[in-house]
Amino acid sequence: MPRKKARAVSDNAGVESASAETSRATTQISTARRQRRWKAGSLKDMPNMPMDILLEIFSYLLPMDLLNLARTSKPFRVLLMSRISAGLWRTSRKLVEGLPDCPEHLSEPAYANLVFSAQCHNCLKPNTQSILWELLVRYCRPCKKLLTVKLFDDTPHAKFVYERFDVMWYLVNKAPVHTRCLYHIPQIEQVQKAWHELHDDAEKWSHYEREQRQRVDAIQDHAAACAQWALDVANAKEEQLEQVRDRRLQFVVSKLRGMGWGDEIDRLPDDLSPLSSHSHVHLAREISERSWEKIRDELSAYMGDIKQHRLARQRSIILHIRLKTLDSIIRELRNRLGRDESTECLPKFADFALMPEFRELMEAPTEDMLDMEAFVSLVIKLCDLEARWIMEQEKRLVGMLERALGRVPEEPDGDHGAKDDSEDASHQELLKLAWAVFECRQCSERLHASCAIAHRCTRYNGVHWSFDLDSDETVGNYMYEVRRISHYVRPWNISCFFVPELEPLWSALQTCGKDPETTTALEMDEQDDVRFAIKGRLIDGKRKVLSWMGVMRAGHLDPDVCETGWQFDLVSDEDIRKAKALESERDEEIAEELLGDKAKFWCCGLCDEAAHGRTRSVILDHVGEKHDKWDYYDAADSIYMHPDTVALVARRPVFLPPP
């Protein structure tokens, strides 16, 4: 029989066939390995192993391992939960150092579950760390709230215990939590049931009470031992973690010293904070060279920050000492000369600290000593510096008036008089005119130029200055330290003022025959025989009568004045006498109001802390607390009223019948 012809195939056929065979073989081997691996891990036949082998294996397992093993399959559960396995649990428990013996009221598995299993006993929530040893339970927070009560809770279970507390105190377990005790609701229900069933039978109740009391005492004693063991374990674990942290810290310190940070590290406190508190350093984890390479740049930058903060603190201390010296001298001189309403126009500490002469001296390099010779020379010239400062602020006020009158161009950025636009030596002449008035943006009061520098709002805007920091004012910054000392009182600030419409005031002056171009405020104050009645307007059948002070300072706040277009009639001499009598009565009422809790016009005569004004009761407390003047009369001599009290008088017109 002739041989069959071989089929022609390409040269690659053998390779492809071999590749396919190899692939199938690899797949089969992989599948076989997976099957063998699964079979190798099977524990289903383990419960059928000889008991002596199991005992040998289990003798090396901790209680938590036995619990986990019992939860893997039913055969293991049957094996480990049977009575013959009690010895296994005891042997396993003894592997845990210091753990108290299993109490009579718990089985070995239940005891292991209480101590080692981190599941809530009610809802099985994992990672539940709160163990109530006295109640034999481990509860998460919601379950603890649901299944426990406090003695004074408004619940039936709490009331049952509270109403029979002399008996229940010994029959239910108590778990101390903070300042209260928790009671277990299931236990209360058991005792409550026994109470209703046995309380009427004295013998049975006495027997139950004796047994229950013994059980409660045993649980409480064992709970105390368990709590102490848990505390010892926690302390030991924390000590181990602290040792790991310390080794990590020393490793980091040695590396940083090698990078040139040794001098800065030597300046740190004994605990090496804040370096030791850094998140990369405080970890309770061993560190390797590889781990160090990942954090070295960040820690090096952190050491740079530590150095900057240290230098800033040093700078802060030096600046604070220098500025405190200046503050003490200014305060002492003020106290010698006395403080009253007339001194409110003088510069405060913050104003002196911002003067170029003092600032240059205070901001000398940290390593340099304060130039006491230059400092003393400036202190000697304090009176001259005060006069110069007042003149500078007056010129700024003049600049505002001149811009309002159109004599000089308005600043494009809206800076109300921040620049010295008037170099005229006679700048005070403009400020003396009766209509040289400014209005406050904060309190809406109008003030004559002579009262503007002393106005309260120029130094207080509702926020304590030390809290109102700019973004660049940090520890070691000059302004930051000035704020720390000045605290409440700001440097004088002209920005709270603007010049109101002046035409109505000129018209009022012309009404009483005065020339606005030449009439001064002093002339109007001395001329006390002029009163203005609102033209064509009666209020409840009477005329509203104002003095020049009332027109100038509060006319813009009076709706009747504004609605009539600031039109006035002069009052006769007879009506002026009547008006003065009514004004005297009004002034007495205002004097009583100044003693109340709403009039914040009182200042301290011993310091500038209350320069913005406070109520009388508050300022008396301040004098007592800050200056140790608790005697009422002694304290009363140390306070005075701010000159802004004139505003109260100006806002109170008097009323006269029509002529």
PDB file of N, CA and C in Angstrom, residues 221-270:
ATOM      1  N   ASP A 221     -15.857  43.899  91.197  1.00  0.00           N
ATOM      2  CA  ASP A 221     -14.458  43.647  91.554  1.00  0.00           C
ATOM      3  C   ASP A 221     -13.660  43.203  90.331  1.00  0.00           C
ATOM      4  N   HIS A 222     -14.232  42.298  89.563  1.00  0.00           N
ATOM      5  CA  HIS A 222     -13.529  41.819  88.369  1.00  0.00           C
ATOM      6  C   HIS A 222     -13.384  42.935  87.340  1.00  0.00           C
ATOM      7  N   ALA A 223     -14.399  43.796  87.230  1.00  0.00           N
ATOM      8  CA  ALA A 223     -14.335  44.913  86.285  1.00  0.00           C
ATOM      9  C   ALA A 223     -13.198  45.861  86.642  1.00  0.00           C
ATOM     10  N   ALA A 224     -13.001  46.088  87.942  1.00  0.00           N
ATOM     11  CA  ALA A 224     -11.907  46.965  88.359  1.00  0.00           C
ATOM     12  C   ALA A 224     -10.558  46.375  87.954  1.00  0.00           C
ATOM     13  N   ALA A 225     -10.416  45.047  88.119  1.00  0.00           N
ATOM     14  CA  ALA A 225      -9.163  44.402  87.727  1.00  0.00           C
ATOM     15  C   ALA A 225      -8.956  44.480  86.214  1.00  0.00           C
ATOM     16  N   CYS A 226     -10.033  44.278  85.452  1.00  0.00           N
ATOM     17  CA  CYS A 226      -9.931  44.348  83.991  1.00  0.00           C
ATOM     18  C   CYS A 226      -9.597  45.764  83.529  1.00  0.00           C
ATOM     19  N   ALA A 227     -10.223  46.753  84.155  1.00  0.00           N
ATOM     20  CA  ALA A 227      -9.953  48.140  83.775  1.00  0.00           C
ATOM     21  C   ALA A 227      -8.493  48.495  84.035  1.00  0.00           C
ATOM     22  N   GLN A 228      -7.954  48.015  85.162  1.00  0.00           N
ATOM     23  CA  GLN A 228      -6.549  48.277  85.459  1.00  0.00           C
ATOM     24  C   GLN A 228      -5.642  47.574  84.453  1.00  0.00           C
ATOM     25  N   TRP A 229      -6.011  46.334  84.093  1.00  0.00           N
ATOM     26  CA  TRP A 229      -5.219  45.612  83.083  1.00  0.00           C
ATOM     27  C   TRP A 229      -5.240  46.351  81.744  1.00  0.00           C
ATOM     28  N   ALA A 230      -6.421  46.820  81.330  1.00  0.00           N
ATOM     29  CA  ALA A 230      -6.534  47.551  80.066  1.00  0.00           C
ATOM     30  C   ALA A 230      -5.700  48.830  80.103  1.00  0.00           C
ATOM     31  N   LEU A 231      -5.706  49.497  81.264  1.00  0.00           N
ATOM     32  CA  LEU A 231      -4.900  50.712  81.397  1.00  0.00           C
ATOM     33  C   LEU A 231      -3.411  50.389  81.308  1.00  0.00           C
ATOM     34  N   ASP A 232      -3.000  49.298  81.952  1.00  0.00           N
ATOM     35  CA  ASP A 232      -1.589  48.903  81.893  1.00  0.00           C
ATOM     36  C   ASP A 232      -1.180  48.548  80.467  1.00  0.00           C
ATOM     37  N   VAL A 233      -2.074  47.849  79.761  1.00  0.00           N
ATOM     38  CA  VAL A 233      -1.780  47.488  78.368  1.00  0.00           C
ATOM     39  C   VAL A 233      -1.650  48.740  77.511  1.00  0.00           C
ATOM     40  N   ALA A 234      -2.578  49.687  77.702  1.00  0.00           N
ATOM     41  CA  ALA A 234      -2.533  50.928  76.923  1.00  0.00           C
ATOM     42  C   ALA A 234      -1.262  51.715  77.221  1.00  0.00           C
ATOM     43  N   ASN A 235      -0.883  51.766  78.510  1.00  0.00           N
ATOM     44  CA  ASN A 235       0.340  52.488  78.873  1.00  0.00           C
ATOM     45  C   ASN A 235       1.575  51.814  78.287  1.00  0.00           C
ATOM     46  N   ALA A 236       1.577  50.481  78.332  1.00  0.00           N
ATOM     47  CA  ALA A 236       2.722  49.758  77.770  1.00  0.00           C
ATOM     48  C   ALA A 236       2.820  49.973  76.263  1.00  0.00           C
ATOM     49  N   LYS A 237       1.670  49.960  75.603  1.00  0.00           N
ATOM     50  CA  LYS A 237       1.667  50.192  74.154  1.00  0.00           C
ATOM     51  C   LYS A 237       2.123  51.609  73.834  1.00  0.00           C
ATOM     52  N   GLU A 238       1.644  52.566  74.616  1.00  0.00           N
ATOM     53  CA  GLU A 238       2.047  53.950  74.388  1.00  0.00           C
ATOM     54  C   GLU A 238       3.543  54.128  74.640  1.00  0.00           C
ATOM     55  N   GLU A 239       4.054  53.415  75.639  1.00  0.00           N
ATOM     56  CA  GLU A 239       5.490  53.498  75.908  1.00  0.00           C
ATOM     57  C   GLU A 239       6.294  52.934  74.741  1.00  0.00           C
ATOM     58  N   GLN A 240       5.813  51.826  74.169  1.00  0.00           N
ATOM     59  CA  GLN A 240       6.488  51.259  73.003  1.00  0.00           C
ATOM     60  C   GLN A 240       6.452  52.226  71.825  1.00  0.00           C
ATOM     61  N   LEU A 241       5.280  52.831  71.607  1.00  0.00           N
ATOM     62  CA  LEU A 241       5.156  53.790  70.511  1.00  0.00           C
ATOM     63  C   LEU A 241       6.053  54.999  70.748  1.00  0.00           C
ATOM     64  N   GLU A 242       6.152  55.416  72.010  1.00  0.00           N
ATOM     65  CA  GLU A 242       6.993  56.565  72.327  1.00  0.00           C
ATOM     66  C   GLU A 242       8.465  56.245  72.065  1.00  0.00           C
ATOM     67  N   GLN A 243       8.847  55.022  72.336  1.00  0.00           N
ATOM     68  CA  GLN A 243      10.223  54.623  72.042  1.00  0.00           C
ATOM     69  C   GLN A 243      10.496  54.647  70.540  1.00  0.00           C
ATOM     70  N   VAL A 244       9.500  54.203  69.768  1.00  0.00           N
ATOM     71  CA  VAL A 244       9.649  54.249  68.309  1.00  0.00           C
ATOM     72  C   VAL A 244       9.744  55.697  67.845  1.00  0.00           C
ATOM     73  N   ARG A 245       8.891  56.568  68.405  1.00  0.00           N
ATOM     74  CA  ARG A 245       8.934  57.986  68.033  1.00  0.00           C
ATOM     75  C   ARG A 245      10.292  58.597  68.389  1.00  0.00           C
ATOM     76  N   ASP A 246      10.798  58.223  69.565  1.00  0.00           N
ATOM     77  CA  ASP A 246      12.075  58.794  69.989  1.00  0.00           C
ATOM     78  C   ASP A 246      13.203  58.350  69.056  1.00  0.00           C
ATOM     79  N   ARG A 247      13.202  57.079  68.657  1.00  0.00           N
ATOM     80  CA  ARG A 247      14.231  56.614  67.714  1.00  0.00           C
ATOM     81  C   ARG A 247      14.102  57.336  66.376  1.00  0.00           C
ATOM     82  N   ARG A 248      12.863  57.553  65.950  1.00  0.00           N
ATOM     83  CA  ARG A 248      12.644  58.270  64.690  1.00  0.00           C
ATOM     84  C   ARG A 248      13.133  59.716  64.815  1.00  0.00           C
ATOM     85  N   LEU A 249      12.834  60.334  65.960  1.00  0.00           N
ATOM     86  CA  LEU A 249      13.262  61.716  66.174  1.00  0.00           C
ATOM     87  C   LEU A 249      14.787  61.822  66.168  1.00  0.00           C
ATOM     88  N   GLN A 250      15.450  60.912  66.862  1.00  0.00           N
ATOM     89  CA  GLN A 250      16.911  60.962  66.909  1.00  0.00           C
ATOM     90  C   GLN A 250      17.521  60.726  65.527  1.00  0.00           C
ATOM     91  N   PHE A 251      16.893  59.875  64.747  1.00  0.00           N
ATOM     92  CA  PHE A 251      17.366  59.650  63.377  1.00  0.00           C
ATOM     93  C   PHE A 251      17.255  60.938  62.564  1.00  0.00           C
ATOM     94  N   VAL A 252      16.093  61.594  62.668  1.00  0.00           N
ATOM     95  CA  VAL A 252      15.875  62.837  61.924  1.00  0.00           C
ATOM     96  C   VAL A 252      16.852  63.912  62.388  1.00  0.00           C
ATOM     97  N   VAL A 253      17.047  64.013  63.704  1.00  0.00           N
ATOM     98  CA  VAL A 253      17.957  65.031  64.238  1.00  0.00           C
ATOM     99  C   VAL A 253      19.375  64.817  63.721  1.00  0.00           C
ATOM    100  N   SER A 254      19.817  63.566  63.715  1.00  0.00           N
ATOM    101  CA  SER A 254      21.178  63.298  63.227  1.00  0.00           C
ATOM    102  C   SER A 254      21.320  63.665  61.756  1.00  0.00           C
ATOM    103  N   LYS A 255      20.283  63.404  60.972  1.00  0.00           N
ATOM    104  CA  LYS A 255      20.329  63.756  59.552  1.00  0.00           C
ATOM    105  C   LYS A 255      20.330  65.270  59.360  1.00  0.00           C
ATOM    106  N   LEU A 256      19.507  65.967  60.142  1.00  0.00           N
ATOM    107  CA  LEU A 256      19.443  67.424  60.020  1.00  0.00           C
ATOM    108  C   LEU A 256      20.751  68.074  60.472  1.00  0.00           C
ATOM    109  N   ARG A 257      21.380  67.509  61.482  1.00  0.00           N
ATOM    110  CA  ARG A 257      22.687  68.042  61.893  1.00  0.00           C
ATOM    111  C   ARG A 257      23.697  67.899  60.755  1.00  0.00           C
ATOM    112  N   GLY A 258      23.614  66.783  60.065  1.00  0.00           N
ATOM    113  CA  GLY A 258      24.508  66.597  58.940  1.00  0.00           C
ATOM    114  C   GLY A 258      24.251  67.568  57.805  1.00  0.00           C
ATOM    115  N   MET A 259      23.042  68.130  57.761  1.00  0.00           N
ATOM    116  CA  MET A 259      22.698  69.111  56.726  1.00  0.00           C
ATOM    117  C   MET A 259      23.015  70.536  57.162  1.00  0.00           C
ATOM    118  N   GLY A 260      23.578  70.695  58.370  1.00  0.00           N
ATOM    119  CA  GLY A 260      23.977  72.029  58.812  1.00  0.00           C
ATOM    120  C   GLY A 260      23.000  72.725  59.737  1.00  0.00           C
ATOM    121  N   TRP A 261      22.017  72.003  60.263  1.00  0.00           N
ATOM    122  CA  TRP A 261      21.016  72.607  61.144  1.00  0.00           C
ATOM    123  C   TRP A 261      21.338  72.366  62.620  1.00  0.00           C
ATOM    124  N   GLY A 262      22.576  71.989  62.935  1.00  0.00           N
ATOM    125  CA  GLY A 262      22.925  71.680  64.322  1.00  0.00           C
ATOM    126  C   GLY A 262      22.745  72.854  65.261  1.00  0.00           C
ATOM    127  N   ASP A 263      23.169  74.046  64.849  1.00  0.00           N
ATOM    128  CA  ASP A 263      23.047  75.224  65.722  1.00  0.00           C
ATOM    129  C   ASP A 263      21.590  75.525  66.028  1.00  0.00           C
ATOM    130  N   GLU A 264      20.733  75.406  65.032  1.00  0.00           N
ATOM    131  CA  GLU A 264      19.308  75.693  65.257  1.00  0.00           C
ATOM    132  C   GLU A 264      18.673  74.629  66.141  1.00  0.00           C
ATOM    133  N   ILE A 265      19.090  73.376  65.978  1.00  0.00           N
ATOM    134  CA  ILE A 265      18.561  72.301  66.820  1.00  0.00           C
ATOM    135  C   ILE A 265      18.979  72.506  68.271  1.00  0.00           C
ATOM    136  N   ASP A 266      20.212  72.969  68.487  1.00  0.00           N
ATOM    137  CA  ASP A 266      20.685  73.213  69.855  1.00  0.00           C
ATOM    138  C   ASP A 266      19.897  74.325  70.536  1.00  0.00           C
ATOM    139  N   ARG A 267      19.268  75.192  69.777  1.00  0.00           N
ATOM    140  CA  ARG A 267      18.484  76.278  70.352  1.00  0.00           C
ATOM    141  C   ARG A 267      17.061  75.843  70.719  1.00  0.00           C
ATOM    142  N   LEU A 268      16.664  74.659  70.271  1.00  0.00           N
ATOM    143  CA  LEU A 268      15.324  74.172  70.576  1.00  0.00           C
ATOM    144  C   LEU A 268      15.239  73.762  72.044  1.00  0.00           C
ATOM    145  N   PRO A 269      14.032  73.729  72.622  1.00  0.00           N
ATOM    146  CA  PRO A 269      13.883  73.267  74.012  1.00  0.00           C
ATOM    147  C   PRO A 269      14.241  71.794  74.144  1.00  0.00           C
ATOM    148  N   ASP A 270      14.226  71.297  75.379  1.00  0.00           N
ATOM    149  CA  ASP A 270      14.653  69.924  75.649  1.00  0.00           C
ATOM    150  C   ASP A 270      13.829  68.892  74.886  1.00  0.00           C
TER     151      ASP A 270
END
